Amino acid sequence: MDPTQIATEFTNYYYNLFCTAREQLKPLYRDQSMLTFEGQPFQGANNIIEKLTSLPFQRVQHKVDTVDAQPNFNGGIFVCVTGALQSDNDQPQRFAQFFQLIPDGTSYYVLNDIFRLNYG
Amino acid sequence: MDPTQIATEFTNYYYNLFCTAREQLKPLYRDQSMLTFEGQPFQGANNIIEKLTSLPFQRVQHKVDTVDAQPNFNGGIFVCVTGALQSDNDQPQRFAQFFQLIPDGTSYYVLNDIFRLNYG
């Protein structure tokens, strides 16, 4: 399957769950997964989900503007996303996020995840 | 050496050359290197440098705000950069860029490069 198509489907799935049920993102991560969130490092599915579910907003909505994908030589896929997010009643903020997806049976998991707000 | 330190040194070197002598970035890329520039794919050092040197501005300056790094299991490093760039007399624009750096002797080359302007 085309890496861009996989990246787009992953992105839709990820941000939809992020918005509706963040704790259900956990199966996408593994013990060896790494998240760097606004410069803070986290390793392992438990620590990553604890961080994501403790973010201090009630509602969040991502508007994805661009999804770029490149294949890796191990069957993985690099995904770069840019867009805007709005949490609670705050002003929308630009963000950029990078994922490395690793094949796992018929699906993929997230080995690397780097998130940054990209202030104007 | 610490991945963040390598990523920071690479980033300084890369954007300094980008500003002063873009054609000298070529040794950082290889035949298997991939660039996705604003959604357009390029493969190989020749094609990548042809794209970078043909960008339609005379002067460009990058202001790097954040550099995040994560190690790869093959000794490589993932680097995510956010910042602003100003070309000629245009307004500054936000950007996000991702690199995968691969060790090569005592140095590194760029296997993956994804660049996006991140409009406000």
Short mmCIF file of C-alpha atoms in Angstrom, two decimals:
data_model
loop_
_atom_site.label_atom_id
_atom_site.label_comp_id
_atom_site.label_asym_id
_atom_site.label_seq_id
_atom_site.Cartn_x
_atom_site.Cartn_y
_atom_site.Cartn_z
CA MET A 1 0.00 0.00 0.00
CA ASP A 2 1.13 3.55 -0.71
CA PRO A 3 2.91 5.17 2.29
CA THR A 4 0.93 8.39 1.83
CA GLN A 5 -2.35 6.47 1.99
CA ILE A 6 -1.25 4.64 5.15
CA ALA A 7 -0.06 7.93 6.67
CA THR A 8 -3.36 9.63 5.90
CA GLU A 9 -5.42 6.79 7.36
CA PHE A 10 -3.22 6.70 10.45
CA THR A 11 -3.48 10.46 10.91
CA ASN A 12 -7.28 10.41 10.64
CA TYR A 13 -7.50 7.54 13.13
CA TYR A 14 -5.00 9.10 15.56
CA TYR A 15 -6.49 12.59 15.81
CA ASN A 16 -10.04 11.30 15.91
CA LEU A 17 -9.16 9.13 18.93
CA PHE A 18 -7.13 11.98 20.43
CA CYS A 19 -10.24 14.12 20.32
CA THR A 20 -12.75 11.53 21.52
CA ALA A 21 -10.92 9.02 23.74
CA ARG A 22 -7.21 9.76 24.28
CA GLU A 23 -6.69 6.73 26.52
CA GLN A 24 -7.54 4.48 23.58
CA LEU A 25 -4.35 5.60 21.80
CA LYS A 26 -2.37 3.30 24.10
CA PRO A 27 -2.37 0.22 21.79
CA LEU A 28 -0.62 2.38 19.17
CA TYR A 29 2.49 2.61 21.42
CA ARG A 30 4.94 -0.05 22.74
CA ASP A 31 7.49 -0.27 25.57
CA GLN A 32 10.23 1.02 23.26
CA SER A 33 8.12 3.92 21.90
CA MET A 34 9.39 7.46 22.42
CA LEU A 35 7.42 10.69 22.67
CA THR A 36 8.98 14.15 22.81
CA PHE A 37 6.14 16.52 23.71
CA GLU A 38 7.07 20.21 23.61
CA GLY A 39 10.64 19.17 24.44
CA GLN A 40 9.75 16.77 27.28
CA PRO A 41 10.80 13.13 26.66
CA PHE A 42 8.65 10.11 27.56
CA GLN A 43 9.34 6.43 26.91
CA GLY A 44 6.94 3.49 26.86
CA ALA A 45 3.22 3.22 26.23
CA ASN A 46 2.29 3.74 29.90
CA ASN A 47 4.27 6.96 30.31
CA ILE A 48 3.17 8.29 26.94
CA ILE A 49 -0.51 7.73 27.60
CA GLU A 50 -0.22 9.14 31.10
CA LYS A 51 1.18 12.32 29.55
CA LEU A 52 -1.39 12.55 26.77
CA THR A 53 -4.35 11.93 29.06
CA SER A 54 -3.11 14.46 31.63
CA LEU A 55 -2.95 17.38 29.20
CA PRO A 56 -4.93 20.17 30.83
CA PHE A 57 -7.85 20.67 28.50
CA GLN A 58 -11.31 19.17 28.27
CA ARG A 59 -11.82 19.29 24.53
CA VAL A 60 -9.38 19.43 21.64
CA GLN A 61 -9.85 19.40 17.91
CA HIS A 62 -7.09 18.97 15.32
CA LYS A 63 -7.40 20.41 11.83
CA VAL A 64 -4.82 18.63 9.70
CA ASP A 65 -3.51 20.69 6.79
CA THR A 66 -0.65 18.58 5.42
CA VAL A 67 0.43 14.95 5.73
CA ASP A 68 3.79 13.97 4.17
CA ALA A 69 5.06 10.39 4.16
CA GLN A 70 8.33 8.70 3.24
CA PRO A 71 9.06 4.96 3.34
CA ASN A 72 11.73 3.59 5.65
CA PHE A 73 14.02 0.73 4.62
CA ASN A 74 12.64 -1.53 7.36
CA GLY A 75 9.06 -1.34 6.08
CA GLY A 76 8.27 1.57 8.36
CA ILE A 77 6.89 4.96 7.39
CA PHE A 78 7.86 8.48 8.39
CA VAL A 79 4.87 10.78 8.75
CA CYS A 80 5.02 14.57 9.13
CA VAL A 81 1.82 16.44 9.93
CA THR A 82 1.19 20.16 10.10
CA GLY A 83 -2.06 21.80 11.06
CA ALA A 84 -3.87 23.70 13.77
CA LEU A 85 -5.45 22.60 17.00
CA GLN A 86 -7.99 24.21 19.22
CA SER A 87 -8.35 23.25 22.87
CA ASP A 88 -11.37 24.31 24.92
CA ASN A 89 -12.15 27.92 24.02
CA ASP A 90 -8.54 28.96 23.28
CA GLN A 91 -7.38 30.47 20.02
CA PRO A 92 -6.30 27.87 17.42
CA GLN A 93 -2.54 27.17 17.49
CA ARG A 94 -0.34 25.81 14.72
CA PHE A 95 1.39 22.49 15.36
CA ALA A 96 3.82 20.10 13.70
CA GLN A 97 4.10 16.41 14.55
CA PHE A 98 6.40 13.64 13.38
CA PHE A 99 5.75 9.88 13.66
CA GLN A 100 7.72 6.81 12.73
CA LEU A 101 5.26 3.95 12.12
CA ILE A 102 6.56 0.36 12.32
CA PRO A 103 4.69 -2.57 10.73
CA ASP A 104 3.16 -5.02 13.19
CA GLY A 105 1.18 -7.80 11.53
CA THR A 106 -1.46 -6.14 9.38
CA SER A 107 -1.17 -2.84 11.26
CA TYR A 108 1.44 -0.34 12.52
CA TYR A 109 2.61 0.98 15.85
CA VAL A 110 4.24 4.32 16.74
CA LEU A 111 7.95 3.97 17.59
CA ASN A 112 8.76 7.71 17.46
CA ASP A 113 6.51 10.69 18.10
CA ILE A 114 7.67 14.32 18.29
CA PHE A 115 5.09 17.06 18.88
CA ARG A 116 5.59 20.82 18.77
CA LEU A 117 3.31 23.78 18.87
CA ASN A 118 4.62 26.16 16.24
CA TYR A 119 3.82 29.61 17.56
CA GLY A 120 3.29 32.41 15.08
CA MET B 1 27.51 11.82 21.91
CA ASP B 2 24.11 13.06 22.96
CA PRO B 3 21.56 12.98 20.07
CA THR B 4 20.32 16.45 20.98
CA GLN B 5 23.85 17.85 20.77
CA ILE B 6 24.43 16.21 17.38
CA ALA B 7 21.05 17.45 16.16
CA THR B 8 21.80 21.00 17.29
CA GLU B 9 25.24 21.02 15.64
CA PHE B 10 23.78 19.57 12.45
CA THR B 11 20.99 22.14 12.42
CA ASN B 12 23.41 25.05 12.88
CA TYR B 13 25.64 23.73 10.10
CA TYR B 14 22.76 22.99 7.73
CA TYR B 15 20.94 26.34 7.94
CA ASN B 16 24.16 28.31 7.88
CA LEU B 17 25.14 26.63 4.61
CA PHE B 18 21.57 26.96 3.32
CA CYS B 19 21.86 30.70 3.83
CA THR B 20 25.38 31.19 2.47
CA ALA B 21 26.07 28.44 -0.11
CA ARG B 22 23.15 26.09 -0.74
CA GLU B 23 25.07 24.04 -3.34
CA GLN B 24 27.50 22.99 -0.62
CA LEU B 25 24.73 21.01 1.10
CA LYS B 26 25.17 18.28 -1.54
CA PRO B 27 27.68 16.14 0.44
CA LEU B 28 25.05 15.83 3.19
CA TYR B 29 22.82 13.79 0.83
CA ARG B 30 23.28 10.39 -0.90
CA ASP B 31 21.73 8.56 -3.87
CA GLN B 32 19.14 6.98 -1.56
CA SER B 33 18.26 10.26 0.19
CA MET B 34 14.68 11.52 -0.02
CA LEU B 35 13.38 15.06 0.20
CA THR B 36 9.70 16.01 0.36
CA PHE B 37 9.58 19.77 -0.13
CA GLU B 38 6.14 21.31 0.34
CA GLY B 39 4.67 17.99 -0.81
CA GLN B 40 6.94 17.51 -3.84
CA PRO B 41 9.15 14.36 -3.69
CA PHE B 42 12.81 14.28 -4.78
CA GLN B 43 15.28 11.40 -4.57
CA GLY B 44 19.08 11.45 -4.72
CA ALA B 45 21.64 14.13 -3.92
CA ASN B 46 21.62 15.57 -7.46
CA ASN B 47 17.86 16.04 -7.63
CA ILE B 48 17.67 17.35 -4.09
CA ILE B 49 20.38 19.96 -4.62
CA GLU B 50 18.89 20.97 -7.95
CA LYS B 51 15.63 21.67 -6.14
CA LEU B 52 17.21 23.52 -3.22
CA THR B 53 19.43 25.71 -5.41
CA SER B 54 16.54 26.56 -7.76
CA LEU B 55 14.30 28.00 -5.03
CA PRO B 56 13.25 31.43 -6.25
CA PHE B 57 14.82 33.76 -3.73
CA GLN B 58 18.18 35.50 -3.50
CA ARG B 59 18.59 35.57 0.26
CA VAL B 60 17.11 33.45 3.02
CA GLN B 61 17.62 33.37 6.76
CA HIS B 62 16.37 30.68 9.15
CA LYS B 63 15.61 31.45 12.78
CA VAL B 64 15.51 28.11 14.58
CA ASP B 65 13.23 28.05 17.63
CA THR B 66 13.17 24.35 18.60
CA VAL B 67 15.31 21.30 17.85
CA ASP B 68 14.07 17.92 19.11
CA ALA B 69 16.06 14.72 18.67
CA GLN B 70 15.37 11.04 19.22
CA PRO B 71 17.84 8.17 18.68
CA ASN B 72 17.15 5.49 16.09
CA PHE B 73 17.98 1.83 16.68
CA ASN B 74 20.46 1.82 13.78
CA GLY B 75 22.60 4.60 15.28
CA GLY B 76 20.70 7.25 13.35
CA ILE B 77 18.99 10.30 14.78
CA PHE B 78 15.58 11.82 14.13
CA VAL B 79 15.62 15.61 14.17
CA CYS B 80 12.55 17.86 14.20
CA VAL B 81 13.06 21.59 13.77
CA THR B 82 10.54 24.41 14.04
CA GLY B 83 11.25 28.07 13.42
CA ALA B 84 10.75 30.93 11.03
CA LEU B 85 12.43 31.83 7.78
CA GLN B 86 12.64 35.04 5.88
CA SER B 87 13.42 35.13 2.16
CA ASP B 88 14.37 38.36 0.41
CA ASN B 89 12.07 41.08 1.73
CA ASP B 90 9.06 38.84 2.38
CA GLN B 91 7.33 38.51 5.71
CA PRO B 92 8.82 35.79 7.96
CA GLN B 93 7.04 32.44 7.63
CA ARG B 94 6.86 29.61 10.14
CA PHE B 95 8.33 26.27 9.06
CA ALA B 96 8.76 22.72 10.32
CA GLN B 97 11.43 20.32 9.06
CA PHE B 98 12.21 16.70 9.81
CA PHE B 99 15.51 14.90 9.15
CA GLN B 100 16.73 11.36 9.64
CA LEU B 101 20.53 11.46 10.06
CA ILE B 102 22.52 8.26 9.41
CA PRO B 103 26.05 7.72 10.75
CA ASP B 104 28.79 7.67 8.11
CA GLY B 105 32.28 7.33 9.56
CA THR B 106 32.74 10.17 12.02
CA SER B 107 29.89 12.18 10.50
CA TYR B 108 26.25 11.83 9.40
CA TYR B 109 24.31 12.09 6.17
CA VAL B 110 20.64 12.98 5.57
CA LEU B 111 18.55 9.98 4.50
CA ASN B 112 15.14 11.63 4.99
CA ASP B 113 14.18 15.29 4.80
CA ILE B 114 10.63 16.65 4.94
CA PHE B 115 10.07 20.41 4.80
CA ARG B 116 6.83 22.33 5.28
CA LEU B 117 5.97 25.94 5.62
CA ASN B 118 3.43 26.13 8.42
CA TYR B 119 1.18 29.03 7.56
CA GLY B 120 -0.48 30.94 10.34
#
